[in-house]
Amino acid sequence: FQSYPSMTAINRFAAPADHNIAAPVLESHQKNAGGNARIAETMFRYFRWPERFDDFVYLSQIQQGLAIKTAVTHWRSLKPRCMGTLIWQLNDTWPVCSWASLDHGGDWKLMHHMARVFYAPLLVTAVPKSGQIILRAVNDSPDPVELHVTICAMKMDGTLRDLGTVTATVSGEAVDLMKTPETMLAPDEMFHYHWTDMTGRTGSDTFAPRPFKSYDLLPSELTSKIDGNEITVSAKSLALFVAIEADVPGRFDDNAFTLLAGEHKTVRFTPTNPDAQPTFTLRDLHSATYA
């Protein structure tokens, strides 16, 4: 599934006056027939429309990551019937709209960050099936893992409603942890879960049973504190797909993450040029499509 290259790549070939998906310059950097229309049509189907071009670019990368995540986690959840996936593609040979997860020049698109999570050896994934949300665990490490999982319904203000806990040992096959009828979720609730294993590793994810455009997201009121090339991001309300961008080439050690109400996260940016002084921009799903 395609996305647009990041703004740092786009700015190398397009002036601000060309920051429009139908501009000839942008269309000349899309060599897949119908590719731009497919990106836009899919976005309209699942999200509220981003009015600003840079928000459109951000959202194109989020939906690319979600498309590949949906496929990869589905096939991984079938283990041992399915024992692996290959995705197209890794990188670009020029700055272009494409299937790549690395921009031309090597900067990470948001999908590449998301792939670190959905390709992690230990995966807990939500599988919608026949009116139920099945929570399923997959362990690709050589040893059995004991998992403790907490499941909640989450409102848009970040309020969590407990739906249960489960402990299970996961080894060579995918294991169903819990089945929750979708009717247990109110229309304004998403499915959220958090897990811990016996070594102290943790993980979490949020599953939206309906298209994201169906939810009335609230302003997350993202704030940041910058210490050199480290940026700590905080949210007062639910912040989906938080993305930090820099105006110079480089690499973040994490990106495209979710923050619950009151949470914070510190991310480090390593600029390609060590002497660069980057300016950071924050985005999340609300700021890109509701503001």
Short mmCIF file of C-alpha atoms in Angstrom, two decimals:
data_model
loop_
_atom_site.label_atom_id
_atom_site.label_comp_id
_atom_site.label_asym_id
_atom_site.label_seq_id
_atom_site.Cartn_x
_atom_site.Cartn_y
_atom_site.Cartn_z
CA PHE A 1 0.00 0.00 0.00
CA GLN A 2 1.41 3.36 -1.04
CA SER A 3 2.03 6.60 0.85
CA TYR A 4 3.54 9.97 0.10
CA PRO A 5 7.18 10.59 0.98
CA SER A 6 7.87 12.69 4.06
CA MET A 7 7.82 16.48 3.86
CA THR A 8 11.63 16.66 4.05
CA ALA A 9 11.75 14.60 0.84
CA ILE A 10 8.89 16.47 -0.84
CA ASN A 11 10.51 19.82 -0.17
CA ARG A 12 13.53 18.72 -2.20
CA PHE A 13 11.47 18.62 -5.40
CA ALA A 14 8.32 20.67 -4.80
CA ALA A 15 7.94 24.35 -3.95
CA PRO A 16 5.20 25.38 -1.47
CA ALA A 17 3.03 26.43 -4.41
CA ASP A 18 3.08 22.79 -5.58
CA HIS A 19 1.95 21.35 -2.23
CA ASN A 20 -1.25 19.89 -3.65
CA ILE A 21 -1.87 16.23 -4.49
CA ALA A 22 -3.16 17.20 -7.95
CA ALA A 23 -0.27 19.53 -8.80
CA PRO A 24 1.68 18.38 -11.89
CA VAL A 25 4.91 18.23 -9.89
CA LEU A 26 3.35 15.87 -7.34
CA GLU A 27 1.71 13.78 -10.03
CA SER A 28 5.04 13.42 -11.84
CA HIS A 29 6.40 11.77 -8.68
CA GLN A 30 3.70 9.08 -8.78
CA LYS A 31 4.32 6.41 -11.42
CA ASN A 32 1.57 3.98 -10.40
CA ALA A 33 -1.55 4.52 -12.48
CA GLY A 34 -4.37 5.54 -10.14
CA GLY A 35 -2.02 5.53 -7.16
CA ASN A 36 -2.86 9.02 -5.87
CA ALA A 37 -6.57 8.40 -6.32
CA ARG A 38 -6.30 5.12 -4.38
CA ILE A 39 -4.54 6.86 -1.48
CA ALA A 40 -7.16 9.62 -1.37
CA GLU A 41 -10.17 7.31 -1.78
CA THR A 42 -9.00 5.00 1.00
CA MET A 43 -8.37 7.98 3.25
CA PHE A 44 -11.87 9.32 2.63
CA ARG A 45 -13.34 5.89 3.47
CA TYR A 46 -11.68 5.59 6.89
CA PHE A 47 -10.76 9.11 8.09
CA ARG A 48 -12.07 12.64 8.22
CA TRP A 49 -10.44 14.64 5.48
CA PRO A 50 -7.21 16.53 6.27
CA GLU A 51 -7.44 20.05 4.88
CA ARG A 52 -3.72 20.90 5.02
CA PHE A 53 -1.24 19.29 2.64
CA ASP A 54 1.29 18.31 5.31
CA ASP A 55 -1.51 16.66 7.32
CA PHE A 56 -2.50 14.74 4.17
CA VAL A 57 1.10 13.53 3.82
CA TYR A 58 1.15 12.47 7.50
CA LEU A 59 -2.17 10.64 7.22
CA SER A 60 -1.09 8.88 4.01
CA GLN A 61 1.80 7.38 5.97
CA ILE A 62 -0.41 6.41 8.92
CA GLN A 63 -2.90 4.61 6.67
CA GLN A 64 -0.04 2.88 4.83
CA GLY A 65 1.21 1.59 8.19
CA LEU A 66 -2.29 0.50 9.23
CA ALA A 67 -2.87 -1.30 5.92
CA ILE A 68 0.34 -3.32 6.25
CA LYS A 69 -0.22 -3.85 9.98
CA THR A 70 -3.70 -5.25 9.29
CA ALA A 71 -2.29 -7.76 6.81
CA VAL A 72 0.80 -8.76 8.80
CA THR A 73 -0.97 -9.17 12.14
CA HIS A 74 -3.73 -11.19 10.48
CA TRP A 75 -1.29 -13.64 8.91
CA ARG A 76 0.82 -13.82 12.06
CA SER A 77 -2.32 -14.59 14.07
CA LEU A 78 -2.79 -17.75 11.96
CA LYS A 79 0.46 -19.35 13.18
CA PRO A 80 1.33 -22.19 12.50
CA ARG A 81 -0.88 -22.17 9.39
CA CYS A 82 1.09 -19.10 8.27
CA MET A 83 4.72 -18.78 9.34
CA GLY A 84 5.86 -15.53 7.76
CA THR A 85 5.22 -12.52 5.54
CA LEU A 86 7.12 -10.38 3.07
CA ILE A 87 6.05 -6.80 2.42
CA TRP A 88 6.72 -4.56 -0.59
CA GLN A 89 8.78 -2.46 -0.37
CA LEU A 90 11.79 -1.38 1.69
CA ASN A 91 13.23 1.78 0.10
CA ASP A 92 13.04 4.25 -2.77
CA THR A 93 15.56 5.08 -5.48
CA TRP A 94 14.16 8.61 -5.82
CA PRO A 95 11.71 10.82 -3.83
CA VAL A 96 8.36 9.45 -4.95
CA CYS A 97 4.92 8.28 -3.81
CA SER A 98 5.44 4.56 -3.34
CA TRP A 99 5.05 1.38 -1.32
CA ALA A 100 8.38 1.96 0.47
CA SER A 101 8.78 2.27 4.24
CA LEU A 102 12.07 4.18 3.88
CA ASP A 103 12.24 7.52 2.12
CA HIS A 104 14.78 8.25 -0.60
CA GLY A 105 17.89 8.98 1.43
CA GLY A 106 17.04 6.52 4.21
CA ASP A 107 14.78 8.48 6.57
CA TRP A 108 12.09 6.32 8.14
CA LYS A 109 8.49 6.72 7.09
CA LEU A 110 5.93 6.16 9.84
CA MET A 111 5.21 2.62 8.61
CA HIS A 112 8.80 1.60 9.35
CA HIS A 113 8.34 2.61 12.99
CA MET A 114 5.00 0.80 13.14
CA ALA A 115 6.60 -2.32 11.64
CA ARG A 116 8.99 -2.59 14.59
CA VAL A 117 5.90 -3.20 16.74
CA PHE A 118 3.80 -5.47 14.53
CA TYR A 119 6.87 -7.55 13.60
CA ALA A 120 8.13 -7.84 17.20
CA PRO A 121 8.74 -11.47 18.26
CA LEU A 122 5.93 -11.19 20.84
CA LEU A 123 2.64 -9.89 19.44
CA VAL A 124 -0.79 -9.43 20.99
CA THR A 125 -3.36 -8.52 18.36
CA ALA A 126 -7.10 -7.89 18.18
CA VAL A 127 -8.89 -10.04 15.60
CA PRO A 128 -12.47 -9.00 14.68
CA LYS A 129 -14.58 -12.03 13.78
CA SER A 130 -18.33 -12.71 13.72
CA GLY A 131 -19.25 -9.82 15.98
CA GLN A 132 -16.48 -10.53 18.46
CA ILE A 133 -13.04 -9.09 19.15
CA ILE A 134 -10.68 -11.99 19.74
CA LEU A 135 -7.47 -11.10 21.53
CA ARG A 136 -4.75 -13.40 20.21
CA ALA A 137 -1.08 -13.78 21.18
CA VAL A 138 1.81 -14.89 18.96
CA ASN A 139 5.28 -15.80 20.22
CA ASP A 140 8.10 -16.18 17.68
CA SER A 141 10.85 -16.43 20.29
CA PRO A 142 12.37 -19.88 20.97
CA ASP A 143 11.03 -20.15 24.54
CA PRO A 144 7.49 -20.14 25.97
CA VAL A 145 6.35 -16.78 27.35
CA GLU A 146 3.86 -16.15 30.14
CA LEU A 147 1.67 -13.12 29.43
CA HIS A 148 -0.55 -11.07 31.69
CA VAL A 149 -3.03 -8.95 29.70
CA THR A 150 -5.44 -6.24 30.85
CA ILE A 151 -8.33 -5.40 28.52
CA CYS A 152 -10.36 -2.16 28.63
CA ALA A 153 -12.96 -0.15 26.79
CA MET A 154 -11.63 3.36 26.18
CA LYS A 155 -13.65 6.53 25.69
CA MET A 156 -12.38 9.44 23.63
CA ASP A 157 -11.43 11.40 26.74
CA GLY A 158 -9.13 8.52 27.68
CA THR A 159 -11.38 7.07 30.39
CA LEU A 160 -10.78 3.32 30.72
CA ARG A 161 -13.48 0.77 31.64
CA ASP A 162 -12.18 -2.62 32.72
CA LEU A 163 -13.25 -5.59 30.60
CA GLY A 164 -11.10 -8.21 32.28
CA THR A 165 -7.63 -9.67 32.67
CA VAL A 166 -6.11 -12.91 31.46
CA THR A 167 -2.86 -14.81 31.97
CA ALA A 168 -1.65 -17.35 29.43
CA THR A 169 1.48 -19.18 28.32
CA VAL A 170 2.30 -18.72 24.64
CA SER A 171 4.75 -20.97 22.77
CA GLY A 172 4.69 -22.30 19.20
CA GLU A 173 1.13 -21.53 18.10
CA ALA A 174 -1.12 -18.50 18.22
CA VAL A 175 -3.25 -18.54 21.38
CA ASP A 176 -6.68 -17.01 21.89
CA LEU A 177 -6.60 -15.02 25.12
CA MET A 178 -10.11 -13.59 25.34
CA LYS A 179 -13.23 -13.10 23.25
CA THR A 180 -15.21 -9.89 23.73
CA PRO A 181 -18.55 -9.23 21.94
CA GLU A 182 -18.37 -5.93 20.07
CA THR A 183 -21.69 -5.04 21.72
CA MET A 184 -19.77 -4.60 25.01
CA LEU A 185 -18.28 -1.44 23.55
CA ALA A 186 -20.33 1.76 23.43
CA PRO A 187 -20.35 3.68 20.12
CA ASP A 188 -17.80 6.14 21.53
CA GLU A 189 -15.43 3.46 22.87
CA MET A 190 -12.39 1.72 21.39
CA PHE A 191 -10.81 -1.55 22.52
CA HIS A 192 -7.54 -1.06 24.41
CA TYR A 193 -5.23 -3.61 25.99
CA HIS A 194 -1.92 -3.70 27.80
CA TRP A 195 0.35 -6.70 28.36
CA THR A 196 3.35 -7.62 30.47
CA ASP A 197 5.47 -10.75 30.19
CA MET A 198 7.50 -12.60 32.82
CA THR A 199 10.67 -10.65 31.95
CA GLY A 200 8.99 -7.27 32.46
CA ARG A 201 8.56 -6.42 28.79
CA THR A 202 5.39 -4.48 28.12
CA GLY A 203 3.25 -3.53 25.15
CA SER A 204 -0.14 -2.11 24.33
CA ASP A 205 -2.43 -1.43 21.40
CA THR A 206 -5.77 0.15 20.55
CA PHE A 207 -8.32 -1.34 18.18
CA ALA A 208 -11.13 0.70 16.62
CA PRO A 209 -14.07 -1.53 15.59
CA ARG A 210 -15.43 1.23 13.34
CA PRO A 211 -13.70 3.60 10.89
CA PHE A 212 -11.78 6.30 12.74
CA LYS A 213 -13.96 8.99 11.12
CA SER A 214 -16.92 7.61 13.12
CA TYR A 215 -15.41 8.72 16.44
CA ASP A 216 -15.60 12.24 17.83
CA LEU A 217 -11.99 12.59 18.90
CA LEU A 218 -11.16 15.27 21.44
CA PRO A 219 -8.22 17.67 21.30
CA SER A 220 -5.27 15.81 22.78
CA GLU A 221 -3.51 19.07 23.78
CA LEU A 222 -0.08 17.69 22.96
CA THR A 223 2.81 19.51 24.57
CA SER A 224 6.54 18.96 24.33
CA LYS A 225 9.73 19.63 26.23
CA ILE A 226 12.95 19.69 24.21
CA ASP A 227 16.35 18.89 25.66
CA GLY A 228 18.88 18.95 22.83
CA ASN A 229 17.73 16.26 20.41
CA GLU A 230 15.41 14.62 22.95
CA ILE A 231 11.75 15.57 22.92
CA THR A 232 9.26 14.55 25.61
CA VAL A 233 5.65 14.58 24.43
CA SER A 234 2.67 14.70 26.79
CA ALA A 235 -1.06 14.39 26.14
CA LYS A 236 -4.02 15.59 28.21
CA SER A 237 -6.46 13.38 26.29
CA LEU A 238 -6.24 10.37 23.99
CA ALA A 239 -3.71 11.04 21.22
CA LEU A 240 -3.73 8.53 18.36
CA PHE A 241 -0.76 8.09 16.01
CA VAL A 242 1.43 10.77 17.53
CA ALA A 243 4.12 11.72 15.02
CA ILE A 244 7.14 13.93 15.60
CA GLU A 245 8.64 15.53 12.51
CA ALA A 246 11.94 17.38 12.05
CA ASP A 247 12.72 19.93 9.37
CA VAL A 248 16.15 18.36 8.73
CA PRO A 249 17.05 14.80 7.67
CA GLY A 250 17.61 12.31 10.47
CA ARG A 251 16.07 9.46 12.43
CA PHE A 252 13.78 9.19 15.45
CA ASP A 253 14.14 6.19 17.75
CA ASP A 254 10.35 5.87 17.91
CA ASN A 255 7.33 7.42 16.20
CA ALA A 256 3.66 6.93 15.30
CA PHE A 257 2.71 5.93 18.85
CA THR A 258 -0.44 6.37 20.93
CA LEU A 259 -0.54 8.32 24.19
CA LEU A 260 -3.35 7.86 26.69
CA ALA A 261 -4.63 10.74 28.78
CA GLY A 262 -1.88 11.95 31.11
CA GLU A 263 0.86 9.86 29.52
CA HIS A 264 4.21 11.12 28.25
CA LYS A 265 6.98 9.66 26.12
CA THR A 266 10.57 10.70 25.40
CA VAL A 267 11.90 10.25 21.86
CA ARG A 268 15.43 10.90 20.60
CA PHE A 269 16.22 12.37 17.19
CA THR A 270 19.60 11.80 15.52
CA PRO A 271 20.14 14.31 12.70
CA THR A 272 22.09 13.20 9.64
CA ASN A 273 24.22 16.32 10.08
CA PRO A 274 25.35 16.39 13.74
CA ASP A 275 25.54 20.19 13.64
CA ALA A 276 21.93 20.62 12.50
CA GLN A 277 19.51 22.46 14.78
CA PRO A 278 16.13 20.85 14.05
CA THR A 279 12.72 22.36 14.60
CA PHE A 280 10.12 19.76 15.62
CA THR A 281 6.45 19.53 14.67
CA LEU A 282 3.85 17.38 16.47
CA ARG A 283 0.84 15.76 14.84
CA ASP A 284 -1.81 13.31 15.88
CA LEU A 285 -5.04 12.11 14.33
CA HIS A 286 -7.14 14.86 15.90
CA SER A 287 -4.86 17.73 14.96
CA ALA A 288 -4.57 16.44 11.39
CA THR A 289 -8.23 15.73 10.67
CA TYR A 290 -10.43 17.53 13.24
CA ALA A 291 -8.72 20.87 13.90
#
